[in-house]
mmCIF file of C-alpha atoms and ligand atoms in Angstrom:
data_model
loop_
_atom_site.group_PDB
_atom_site.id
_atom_site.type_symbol
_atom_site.label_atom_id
_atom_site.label_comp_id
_atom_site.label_asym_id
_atom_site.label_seq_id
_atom_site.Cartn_x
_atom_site.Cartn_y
_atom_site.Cartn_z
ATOM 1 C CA UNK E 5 97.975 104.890 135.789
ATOM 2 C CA UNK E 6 99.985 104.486 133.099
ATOM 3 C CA UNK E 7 102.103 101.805 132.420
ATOM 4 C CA UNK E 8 106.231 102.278 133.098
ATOM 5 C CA UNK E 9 108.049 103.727 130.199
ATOM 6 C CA UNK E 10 110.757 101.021 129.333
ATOM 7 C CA UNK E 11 114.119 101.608 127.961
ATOM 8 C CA UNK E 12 115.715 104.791 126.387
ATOM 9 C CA UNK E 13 113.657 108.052 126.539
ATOM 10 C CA UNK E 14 114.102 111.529 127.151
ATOM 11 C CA UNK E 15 111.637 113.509 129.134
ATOM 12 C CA UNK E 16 112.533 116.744 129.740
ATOM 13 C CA UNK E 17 111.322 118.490 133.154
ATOM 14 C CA UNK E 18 107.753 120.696 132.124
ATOM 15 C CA UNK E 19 108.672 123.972 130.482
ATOM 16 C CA UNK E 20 106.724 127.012 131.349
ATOM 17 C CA UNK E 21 103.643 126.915 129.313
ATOM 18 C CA UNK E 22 102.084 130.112 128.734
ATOM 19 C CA UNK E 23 98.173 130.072 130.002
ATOM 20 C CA UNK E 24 96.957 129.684 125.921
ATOM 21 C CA UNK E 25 98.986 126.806 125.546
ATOM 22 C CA UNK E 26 98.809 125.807 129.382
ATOM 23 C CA UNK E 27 98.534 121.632 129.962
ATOM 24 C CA UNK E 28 95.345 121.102 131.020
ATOM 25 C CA UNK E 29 94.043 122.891 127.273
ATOM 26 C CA UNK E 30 96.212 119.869 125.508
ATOM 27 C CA UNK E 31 94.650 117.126 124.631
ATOM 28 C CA UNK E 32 95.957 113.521 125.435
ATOM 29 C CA UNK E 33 98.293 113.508 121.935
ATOM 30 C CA UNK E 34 101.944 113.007 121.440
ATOM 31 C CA UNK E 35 103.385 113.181 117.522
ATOM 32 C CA UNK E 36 104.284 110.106 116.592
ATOM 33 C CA UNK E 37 107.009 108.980 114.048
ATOM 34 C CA UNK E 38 108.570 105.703 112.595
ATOM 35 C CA UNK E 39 111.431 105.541 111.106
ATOM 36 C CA UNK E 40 115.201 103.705 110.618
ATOM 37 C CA UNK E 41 118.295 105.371 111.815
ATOM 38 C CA UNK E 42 119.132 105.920 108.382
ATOM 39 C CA UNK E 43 115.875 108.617 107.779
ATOM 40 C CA UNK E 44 117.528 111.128 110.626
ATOM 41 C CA UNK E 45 118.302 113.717 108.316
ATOM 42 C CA UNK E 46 114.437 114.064 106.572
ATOM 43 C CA UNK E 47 113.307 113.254 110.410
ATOM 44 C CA UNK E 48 115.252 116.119 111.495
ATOM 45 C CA UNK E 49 113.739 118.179 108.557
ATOM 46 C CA UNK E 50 110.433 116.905 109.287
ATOM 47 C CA UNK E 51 110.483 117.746 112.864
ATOM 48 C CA UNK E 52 111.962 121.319 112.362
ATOM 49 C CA UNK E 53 109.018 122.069 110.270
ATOM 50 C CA UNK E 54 106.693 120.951 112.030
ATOM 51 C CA UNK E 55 108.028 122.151 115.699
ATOM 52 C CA UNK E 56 108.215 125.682 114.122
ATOM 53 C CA UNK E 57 104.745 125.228 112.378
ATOM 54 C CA UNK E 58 102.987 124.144 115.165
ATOM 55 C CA UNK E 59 104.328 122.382 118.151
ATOM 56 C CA UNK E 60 106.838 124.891 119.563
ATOM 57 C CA UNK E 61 103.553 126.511 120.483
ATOM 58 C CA UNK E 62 101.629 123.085 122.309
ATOM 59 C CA UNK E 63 105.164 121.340 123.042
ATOM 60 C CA UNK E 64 102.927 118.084 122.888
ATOM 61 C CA UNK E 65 105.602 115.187 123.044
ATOM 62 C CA UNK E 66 106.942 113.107 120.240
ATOM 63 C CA UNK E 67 107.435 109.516 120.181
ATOM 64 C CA UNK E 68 109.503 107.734 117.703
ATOM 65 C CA UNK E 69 109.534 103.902 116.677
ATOM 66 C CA UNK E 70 111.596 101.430 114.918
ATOM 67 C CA UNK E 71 112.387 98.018 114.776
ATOM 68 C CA UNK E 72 115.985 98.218 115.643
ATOM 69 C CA UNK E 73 117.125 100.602 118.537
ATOM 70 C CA UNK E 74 117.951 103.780 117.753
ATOM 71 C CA UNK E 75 121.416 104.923 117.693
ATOM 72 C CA UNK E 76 122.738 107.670 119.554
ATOM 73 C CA UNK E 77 122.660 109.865 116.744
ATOM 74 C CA UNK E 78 119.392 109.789 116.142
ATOM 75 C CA UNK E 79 118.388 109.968 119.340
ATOM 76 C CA UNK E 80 121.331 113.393 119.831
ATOM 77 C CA UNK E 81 120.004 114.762 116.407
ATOM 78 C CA UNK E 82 116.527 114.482 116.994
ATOM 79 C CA UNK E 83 116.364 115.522 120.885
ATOM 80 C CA UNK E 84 117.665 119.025 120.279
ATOM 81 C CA UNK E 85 115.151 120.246 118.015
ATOM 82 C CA UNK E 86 111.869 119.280 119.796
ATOM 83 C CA UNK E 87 110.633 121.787 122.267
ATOM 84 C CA UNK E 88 109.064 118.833 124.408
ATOM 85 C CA UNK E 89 109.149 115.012 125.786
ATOM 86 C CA UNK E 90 110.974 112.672 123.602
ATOM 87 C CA UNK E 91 110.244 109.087 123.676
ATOM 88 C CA UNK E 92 112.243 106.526 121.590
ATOM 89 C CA UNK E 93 110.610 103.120 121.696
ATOM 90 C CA UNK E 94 111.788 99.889 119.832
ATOM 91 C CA UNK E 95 108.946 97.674 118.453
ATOM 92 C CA UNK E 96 108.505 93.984 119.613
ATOM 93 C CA UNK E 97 109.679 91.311 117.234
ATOM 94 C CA UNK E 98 106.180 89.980 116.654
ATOM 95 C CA UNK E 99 104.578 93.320 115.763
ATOM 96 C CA UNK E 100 106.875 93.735 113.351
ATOM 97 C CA UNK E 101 108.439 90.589 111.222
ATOM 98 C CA UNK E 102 106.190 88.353 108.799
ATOM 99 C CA UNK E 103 104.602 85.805 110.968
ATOM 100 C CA UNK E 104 105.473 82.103 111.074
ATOM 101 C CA UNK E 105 101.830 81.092 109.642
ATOM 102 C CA UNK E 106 102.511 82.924 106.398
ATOM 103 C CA UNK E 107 103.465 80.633 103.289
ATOM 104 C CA UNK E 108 106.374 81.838 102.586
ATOM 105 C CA UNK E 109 106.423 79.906 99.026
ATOM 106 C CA UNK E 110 103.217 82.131 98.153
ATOM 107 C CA UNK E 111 104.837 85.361 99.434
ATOM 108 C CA UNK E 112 107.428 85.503 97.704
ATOM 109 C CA UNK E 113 105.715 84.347 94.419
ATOM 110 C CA UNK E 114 103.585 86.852 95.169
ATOM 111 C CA UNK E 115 106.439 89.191 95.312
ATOM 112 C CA UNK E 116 108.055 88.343 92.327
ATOM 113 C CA UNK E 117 104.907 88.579 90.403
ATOM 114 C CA UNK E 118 104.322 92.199 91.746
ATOM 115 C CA UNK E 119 107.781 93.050 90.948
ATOM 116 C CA UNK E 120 107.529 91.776 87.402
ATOM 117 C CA UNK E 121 104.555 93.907 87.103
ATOM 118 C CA UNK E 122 106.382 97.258 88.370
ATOM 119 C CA UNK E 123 104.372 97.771 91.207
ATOM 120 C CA UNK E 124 105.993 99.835 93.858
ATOM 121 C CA UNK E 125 107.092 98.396 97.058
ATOM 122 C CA UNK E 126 105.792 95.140 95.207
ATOM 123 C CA UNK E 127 109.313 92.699 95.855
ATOM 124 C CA UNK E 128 110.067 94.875 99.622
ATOM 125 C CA UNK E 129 109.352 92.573 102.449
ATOM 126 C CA UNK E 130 110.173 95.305 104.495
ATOM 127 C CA UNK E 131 107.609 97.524 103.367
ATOM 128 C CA UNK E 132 105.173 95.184 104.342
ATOM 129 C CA UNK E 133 106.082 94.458 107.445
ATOM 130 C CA UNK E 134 105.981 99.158 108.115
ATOM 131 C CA UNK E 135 102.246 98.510 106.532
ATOM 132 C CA UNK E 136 101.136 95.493 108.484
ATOM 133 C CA UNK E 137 102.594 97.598 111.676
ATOM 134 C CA UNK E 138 100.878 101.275 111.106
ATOM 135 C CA UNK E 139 97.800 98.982 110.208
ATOM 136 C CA UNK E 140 97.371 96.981 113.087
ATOM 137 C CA UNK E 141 100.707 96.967 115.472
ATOM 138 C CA UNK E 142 101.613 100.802 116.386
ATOM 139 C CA UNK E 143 98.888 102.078 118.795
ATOM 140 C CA UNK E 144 99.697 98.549 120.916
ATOM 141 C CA UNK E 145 103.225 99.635 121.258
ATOM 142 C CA UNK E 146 103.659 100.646 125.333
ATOM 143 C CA UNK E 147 104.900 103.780 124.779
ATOM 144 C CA UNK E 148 101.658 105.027 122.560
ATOM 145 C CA UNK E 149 99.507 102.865 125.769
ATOM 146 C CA UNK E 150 99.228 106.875 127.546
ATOM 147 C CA UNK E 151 97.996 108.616 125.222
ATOM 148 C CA UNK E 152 95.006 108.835 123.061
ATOM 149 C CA UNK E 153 95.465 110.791 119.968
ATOM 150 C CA UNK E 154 98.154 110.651 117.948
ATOM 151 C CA UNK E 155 99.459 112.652 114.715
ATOM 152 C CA UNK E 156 101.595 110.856 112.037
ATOM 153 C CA UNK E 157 104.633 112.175 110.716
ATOM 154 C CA UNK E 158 107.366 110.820 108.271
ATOM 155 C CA UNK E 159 110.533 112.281 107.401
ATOM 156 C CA UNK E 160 110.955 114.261 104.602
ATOM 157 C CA UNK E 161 107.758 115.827 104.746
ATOM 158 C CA UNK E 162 106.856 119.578 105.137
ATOM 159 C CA UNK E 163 103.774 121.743 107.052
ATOM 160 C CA UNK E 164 103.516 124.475 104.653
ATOM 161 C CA UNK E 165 101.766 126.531 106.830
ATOM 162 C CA UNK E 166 101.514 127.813 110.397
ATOM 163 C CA UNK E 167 99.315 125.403 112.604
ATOM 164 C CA UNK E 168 97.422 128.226 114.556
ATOM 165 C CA UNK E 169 94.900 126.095 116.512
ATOM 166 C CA UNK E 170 95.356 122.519 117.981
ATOM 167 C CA UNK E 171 94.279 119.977 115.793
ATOM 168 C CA UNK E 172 93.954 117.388 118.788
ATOM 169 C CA UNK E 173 91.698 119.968 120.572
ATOM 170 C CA UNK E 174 89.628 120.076 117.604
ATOM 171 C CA UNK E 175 89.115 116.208 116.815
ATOM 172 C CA UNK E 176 88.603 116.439 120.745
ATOM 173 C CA UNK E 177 85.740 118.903 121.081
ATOM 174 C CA UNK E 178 84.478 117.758 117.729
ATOM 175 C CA UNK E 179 84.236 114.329 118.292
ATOM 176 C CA UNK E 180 85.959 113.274 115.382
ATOM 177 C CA UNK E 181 87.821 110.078 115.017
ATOM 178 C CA UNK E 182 89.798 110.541 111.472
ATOM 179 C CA UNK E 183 91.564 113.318 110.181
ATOM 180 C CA UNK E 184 92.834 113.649 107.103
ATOM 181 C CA UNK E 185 94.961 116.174 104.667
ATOM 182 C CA UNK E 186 95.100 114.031 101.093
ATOM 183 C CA UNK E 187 92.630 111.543 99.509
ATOM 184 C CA UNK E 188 93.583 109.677 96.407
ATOM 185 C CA UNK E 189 93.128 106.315 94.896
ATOM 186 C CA UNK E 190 95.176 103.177 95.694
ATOM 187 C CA UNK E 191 96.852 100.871 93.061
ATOM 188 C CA UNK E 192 94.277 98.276 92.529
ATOM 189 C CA UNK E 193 97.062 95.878 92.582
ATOM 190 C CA UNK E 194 98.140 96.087 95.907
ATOM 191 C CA UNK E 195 95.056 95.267 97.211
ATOM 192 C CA UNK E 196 92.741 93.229 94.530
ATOM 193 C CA UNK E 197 91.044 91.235 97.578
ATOM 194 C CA UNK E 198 90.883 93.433 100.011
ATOM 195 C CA UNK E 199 87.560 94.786 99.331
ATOM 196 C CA UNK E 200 86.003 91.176 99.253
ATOM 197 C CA UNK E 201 87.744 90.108 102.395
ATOM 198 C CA UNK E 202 86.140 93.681 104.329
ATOM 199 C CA UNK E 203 82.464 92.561 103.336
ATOM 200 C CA UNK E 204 82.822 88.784 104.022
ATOM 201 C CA UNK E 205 84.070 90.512 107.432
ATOM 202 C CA UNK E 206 81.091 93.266 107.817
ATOM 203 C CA UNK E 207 78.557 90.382 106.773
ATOM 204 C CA UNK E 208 79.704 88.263 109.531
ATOM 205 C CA UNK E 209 79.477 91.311 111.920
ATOM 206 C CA UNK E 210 77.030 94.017 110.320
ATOM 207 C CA UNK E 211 76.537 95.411 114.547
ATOM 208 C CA UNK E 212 80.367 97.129 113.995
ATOM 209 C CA UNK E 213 79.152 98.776 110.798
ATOM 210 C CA UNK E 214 78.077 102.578 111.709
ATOM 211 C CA UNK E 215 74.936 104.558 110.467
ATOM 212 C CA UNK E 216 75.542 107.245 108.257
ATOM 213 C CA UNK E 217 78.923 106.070 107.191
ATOM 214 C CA UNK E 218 81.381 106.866 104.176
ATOM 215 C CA UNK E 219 80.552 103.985 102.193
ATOM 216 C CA UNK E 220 79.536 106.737 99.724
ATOM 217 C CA UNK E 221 83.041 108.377 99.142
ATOM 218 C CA UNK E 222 84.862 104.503 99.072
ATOM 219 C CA UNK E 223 81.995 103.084 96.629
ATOM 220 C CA UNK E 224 80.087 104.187 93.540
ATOM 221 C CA UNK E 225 77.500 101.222 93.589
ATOM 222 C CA UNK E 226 76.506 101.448 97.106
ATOM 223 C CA UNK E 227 79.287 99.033 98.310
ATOM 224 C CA UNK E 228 79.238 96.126 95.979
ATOM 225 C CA UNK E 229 82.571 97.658 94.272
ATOM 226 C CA UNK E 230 85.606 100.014 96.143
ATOM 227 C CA UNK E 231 86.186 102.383 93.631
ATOM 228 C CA UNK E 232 89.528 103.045 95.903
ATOM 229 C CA UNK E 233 89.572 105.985 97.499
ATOM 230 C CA UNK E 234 91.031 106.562 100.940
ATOM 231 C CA UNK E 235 93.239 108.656 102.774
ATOM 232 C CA UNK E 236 96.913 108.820 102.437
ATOM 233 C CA UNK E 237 97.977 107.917 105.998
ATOM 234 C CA UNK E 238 101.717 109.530 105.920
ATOM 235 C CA UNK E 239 99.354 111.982 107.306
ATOM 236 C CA UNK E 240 96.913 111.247 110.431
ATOM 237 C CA UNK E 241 95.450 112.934 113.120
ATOM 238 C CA UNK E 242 93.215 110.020 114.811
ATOM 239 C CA UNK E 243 91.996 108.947 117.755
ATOM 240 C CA UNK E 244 94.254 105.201 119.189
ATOM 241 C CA UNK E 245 91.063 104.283 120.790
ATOM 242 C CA UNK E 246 89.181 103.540 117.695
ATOM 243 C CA UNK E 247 91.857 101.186 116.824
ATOM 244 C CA UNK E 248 92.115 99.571 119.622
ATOM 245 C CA UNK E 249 88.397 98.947 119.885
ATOM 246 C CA UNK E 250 86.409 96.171 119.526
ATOM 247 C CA UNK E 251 85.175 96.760 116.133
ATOM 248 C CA UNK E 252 88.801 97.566 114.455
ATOM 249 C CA UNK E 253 90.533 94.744 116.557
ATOM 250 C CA UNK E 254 87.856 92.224 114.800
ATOM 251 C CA UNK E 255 88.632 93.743 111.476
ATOM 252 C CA UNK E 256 92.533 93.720 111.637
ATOM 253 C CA UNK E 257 92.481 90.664 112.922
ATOM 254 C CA UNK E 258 90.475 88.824 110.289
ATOM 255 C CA UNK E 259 92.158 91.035 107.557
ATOM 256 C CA UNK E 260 95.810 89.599 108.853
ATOM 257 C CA UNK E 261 94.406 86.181 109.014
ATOM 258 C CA UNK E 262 93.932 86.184 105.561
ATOM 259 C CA UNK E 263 97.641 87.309 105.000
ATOM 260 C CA UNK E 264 96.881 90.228 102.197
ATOM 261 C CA UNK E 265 99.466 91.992 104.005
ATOM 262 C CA UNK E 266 101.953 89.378 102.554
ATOM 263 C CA UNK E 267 99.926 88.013 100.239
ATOM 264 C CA UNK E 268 99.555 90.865 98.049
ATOM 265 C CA UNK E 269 100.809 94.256 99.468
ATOM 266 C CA UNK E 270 97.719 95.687 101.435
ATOM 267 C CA UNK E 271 98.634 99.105 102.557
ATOM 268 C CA UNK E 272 97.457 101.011 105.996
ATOM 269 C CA UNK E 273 96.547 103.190 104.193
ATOM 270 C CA UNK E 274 93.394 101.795 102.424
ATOM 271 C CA UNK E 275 92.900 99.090 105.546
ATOM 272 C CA UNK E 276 92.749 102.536 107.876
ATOM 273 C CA UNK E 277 90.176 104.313 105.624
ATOM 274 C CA UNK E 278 88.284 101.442 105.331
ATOM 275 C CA UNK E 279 87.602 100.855 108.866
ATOM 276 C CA UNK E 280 87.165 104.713 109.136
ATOM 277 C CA UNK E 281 84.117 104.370 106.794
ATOM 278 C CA UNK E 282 82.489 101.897 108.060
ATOM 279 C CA UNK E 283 82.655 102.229 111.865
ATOM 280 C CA UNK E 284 82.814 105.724 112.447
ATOM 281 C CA UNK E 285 80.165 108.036 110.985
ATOM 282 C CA UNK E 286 81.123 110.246 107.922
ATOM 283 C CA UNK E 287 81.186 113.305 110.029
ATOM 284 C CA UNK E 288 83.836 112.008 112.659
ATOM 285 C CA UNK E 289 86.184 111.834 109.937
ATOM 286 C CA UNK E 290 87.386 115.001 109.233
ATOM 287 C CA UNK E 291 89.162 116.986 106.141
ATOM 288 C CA UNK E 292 92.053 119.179 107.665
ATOM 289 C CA UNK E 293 91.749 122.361 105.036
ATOM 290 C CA UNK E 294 94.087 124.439 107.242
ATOM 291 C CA UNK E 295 96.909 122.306 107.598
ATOM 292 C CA UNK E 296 98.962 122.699 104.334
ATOM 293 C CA UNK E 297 100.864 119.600 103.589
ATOM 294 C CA UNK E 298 103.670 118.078 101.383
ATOM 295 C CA UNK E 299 104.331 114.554 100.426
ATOM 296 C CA UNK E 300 106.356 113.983 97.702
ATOM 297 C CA UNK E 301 104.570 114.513 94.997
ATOM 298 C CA UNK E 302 101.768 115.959 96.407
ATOM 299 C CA UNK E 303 100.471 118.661 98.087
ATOM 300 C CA UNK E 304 97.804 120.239 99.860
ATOM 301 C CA UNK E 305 97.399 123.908 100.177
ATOM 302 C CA UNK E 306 94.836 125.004 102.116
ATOM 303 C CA UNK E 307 91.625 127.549 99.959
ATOM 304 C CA UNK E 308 89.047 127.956 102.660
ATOM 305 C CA UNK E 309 88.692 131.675 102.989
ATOM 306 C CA UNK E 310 91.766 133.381 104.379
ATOM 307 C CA UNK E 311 93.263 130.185 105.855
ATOM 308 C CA UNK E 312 96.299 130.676 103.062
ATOM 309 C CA UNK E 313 96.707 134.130 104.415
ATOM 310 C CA UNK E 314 96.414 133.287 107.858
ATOM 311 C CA UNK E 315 99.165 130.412 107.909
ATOM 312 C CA UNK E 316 101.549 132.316 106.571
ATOM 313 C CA UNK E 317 101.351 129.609 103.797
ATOM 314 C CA UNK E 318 104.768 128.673 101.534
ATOM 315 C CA UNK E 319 102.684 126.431 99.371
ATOM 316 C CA UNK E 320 100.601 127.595 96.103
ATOM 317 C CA UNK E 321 96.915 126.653 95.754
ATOM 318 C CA UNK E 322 96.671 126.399 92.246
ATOM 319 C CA UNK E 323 98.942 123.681 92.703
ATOM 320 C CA UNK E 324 97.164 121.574 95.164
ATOM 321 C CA UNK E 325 96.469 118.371 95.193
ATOM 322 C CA UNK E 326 92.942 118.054 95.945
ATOM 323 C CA UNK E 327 90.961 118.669 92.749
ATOM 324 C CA UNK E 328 94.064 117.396 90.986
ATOM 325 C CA UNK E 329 92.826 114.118 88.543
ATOM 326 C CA UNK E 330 94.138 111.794 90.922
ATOM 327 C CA UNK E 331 92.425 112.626 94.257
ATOM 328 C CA UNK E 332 89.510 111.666 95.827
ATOM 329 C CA UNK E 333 88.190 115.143 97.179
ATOM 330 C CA UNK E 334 85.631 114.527 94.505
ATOM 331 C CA UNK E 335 84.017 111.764 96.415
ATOM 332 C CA UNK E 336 84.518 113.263 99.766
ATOM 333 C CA UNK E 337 82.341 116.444 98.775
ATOM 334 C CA UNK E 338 79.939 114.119 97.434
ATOM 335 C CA UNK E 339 78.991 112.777 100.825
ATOM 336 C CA UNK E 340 79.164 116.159 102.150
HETATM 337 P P1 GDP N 413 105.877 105.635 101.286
HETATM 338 O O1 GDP N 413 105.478 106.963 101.872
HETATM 339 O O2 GDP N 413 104.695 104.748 101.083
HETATM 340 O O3 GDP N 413 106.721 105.765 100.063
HETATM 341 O O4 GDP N 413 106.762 104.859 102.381
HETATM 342 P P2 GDP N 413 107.976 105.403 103.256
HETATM 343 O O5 GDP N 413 109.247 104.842 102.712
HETATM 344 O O6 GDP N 413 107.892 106.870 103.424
HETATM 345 O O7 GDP N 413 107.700 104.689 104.650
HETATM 346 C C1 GDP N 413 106.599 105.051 105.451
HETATM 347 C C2 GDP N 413 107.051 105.300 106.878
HETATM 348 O O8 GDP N 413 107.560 104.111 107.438
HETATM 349 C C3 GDP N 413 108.142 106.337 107.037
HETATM 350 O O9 GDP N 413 107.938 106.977 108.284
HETATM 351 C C4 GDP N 413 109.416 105.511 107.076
HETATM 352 O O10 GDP N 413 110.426 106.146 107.792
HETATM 353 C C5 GDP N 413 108.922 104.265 107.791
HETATM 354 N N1 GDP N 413 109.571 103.023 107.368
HETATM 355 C C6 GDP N 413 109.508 102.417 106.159
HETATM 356 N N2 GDP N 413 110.187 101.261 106.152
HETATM 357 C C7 GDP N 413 110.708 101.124 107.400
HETATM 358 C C8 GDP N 413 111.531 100.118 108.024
HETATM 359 O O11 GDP N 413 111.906 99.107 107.448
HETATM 360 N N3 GDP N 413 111.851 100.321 109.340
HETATM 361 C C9 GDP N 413 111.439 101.436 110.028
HETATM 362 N N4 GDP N 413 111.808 101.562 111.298
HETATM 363 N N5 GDP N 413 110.679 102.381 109.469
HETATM 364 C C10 GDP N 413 110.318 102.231 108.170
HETATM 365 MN MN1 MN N 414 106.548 108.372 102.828
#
């Protein structure tokens, strides 16, 4: 069974569900969001968007996280716009705030240096702490313990496009693991050790590392070099059990003992795709065409055959990210 839902949450009594959309056809998903109280108005934009997009349809439930509680606006604000369950969760102290064990001399050096050098998010503590949590903390969190697939939202981003199929059935029946809208490269100097600390970690345990990988899309030279790619994780739709198996839990744990996360500025979203290449096989990840998305700046508008038509799509493809000079599409096809 699963475990009690603690604290503040909303679940409203099941809604009719028409037999397309009935229960047992969902998949074990909820749509999952962090954010502070301050982000309710691009949360509330977010979640309009994507409620009348998609999940007025499914009326899979949200769940929302932060490290403070959330205040009753919030909570008012975002409740009446969802068509389903609302959870609102607070996340423990220790999943959250730089641990003890990090040098705190070297941090903030490290800091300082990054913020000399203009590096985004290089002087925010804060921001590492959010990447440390969506890398290794979120799909831990008790409310998240129910279900098994999960799809990422932010504020202030948009679904360009209807969402006329479920994307959880899909990874479901598919077997997929990963799914992803945007691939581009990282800064280099968030993460100039990361790559070295992920083979000393896959020489020490080669059994986690999967046949017919995507080591192909993350590295030119056969893996000696990460020419970094990886997926932009504001967007996910992925399955909680490959994080919280054996082979990620090694990974994130070794990768967090080394304190990169501090350290230098290691983002979830490299330390996701990563993992995603090595331990799942390059054809459970999966490249969501249909699903037109917008991140400021970028944006991906769907070109398979119809699909623009289809979704009733806002966006423009000429203007889509993914052959743009900065993305990585170019090494996905590659290992198509
Ligand atoms: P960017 O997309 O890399 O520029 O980072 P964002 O500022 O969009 O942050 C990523 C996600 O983490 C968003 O969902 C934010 O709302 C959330 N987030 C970032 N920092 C914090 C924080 O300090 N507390 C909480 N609760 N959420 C945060
Ligand atoms: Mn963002």
């Amino acid at each position: 069974a699963p475990p009690a839902i603690p604290d503040a949450y909303y679940d409203d009594t099941p809604l009719p569900l028409t037999p397309a959309h009935n229960t047992s056809a969902r998949a074990n998903a909820t749509i999952l969001m962090l954010a502070r109280n301050s982000d309710v108005d691009g949360a509330v934009r977010s979640i309009r968007e994507l409620e009348d997009r998609f999940n007025h349809k499914y009326q899979y439930p949200w769940v929302f996280l932060n490290e403070e509680d959330f205040d009753d606006e919030f909570k008012r604000r975002v409740t009446n716009i969802i068509s389903g369950p609302v959870h609102f969760g607070r996340i423990p102290h220790d999943h959250w705030y730089q641990p003890a064990w990090i040098d705190e001399d070297r941090a903030s050096a490290a800091r300082q240096k990054m913020m000399d050098d203009n590096i985004i998010y290089g002087g925010s503590v804060s921001y590492r702490n959010m990447c440390r949590f969506n890398s290794g903390f979120f799909y831990r969190h008790q409310l998240l313990q129910q279900f098994k697939w999960y799809w990422r939202v932010e504020p202030d981003v948009h679904f360009r496009c209807d969402v006329d199929f479920d994307p959880f059935r899909y990874m479901e029946d598919h077997n997929k693991v990963y799914g992803f809208t945007i691939t581009m490269y990282e800064y280099l100097a968030t993460i100039p050790t990361l790559w070295e600390t992920v083979k000393e970690f896959t020489k020490a345990h080669p059994e986690y590392v999967k046949e017919n990988n995507a080591m192909n899309y993350m590295s030119d030279d056969g893996g000696t070099t990460y020419n970094n790619c990886h997926f932009w994780s504001n967007f996910e739709i992925a399955n909680m059990d490959f994080w919280r198996g054996e082979a990620y839990s090694k990974y994130f744990e070794y990768l967090d003992s080394k304190g990169g996360f501090y350290y230098e500025r290691w983002g979830d979203a490299p330390v996701h795709s990563i993992a995603a290449g090595l331990f799942a096989s390059k054809d459970q990840i999966h490249f969501f065409d249909d699903i037109g998305y917008e991140h400021n700046p970028y944006t991906h508008c769907p070109r398979g055959p119809g699909a623009w038509e289809r979704g009733h799509c806002d966006c423009e493809v000429q203007k889509s990210f993914d052959y743009d000079g900065y993305s990585c599409m170019r090494q996905w096809d590659r290992i198509q």
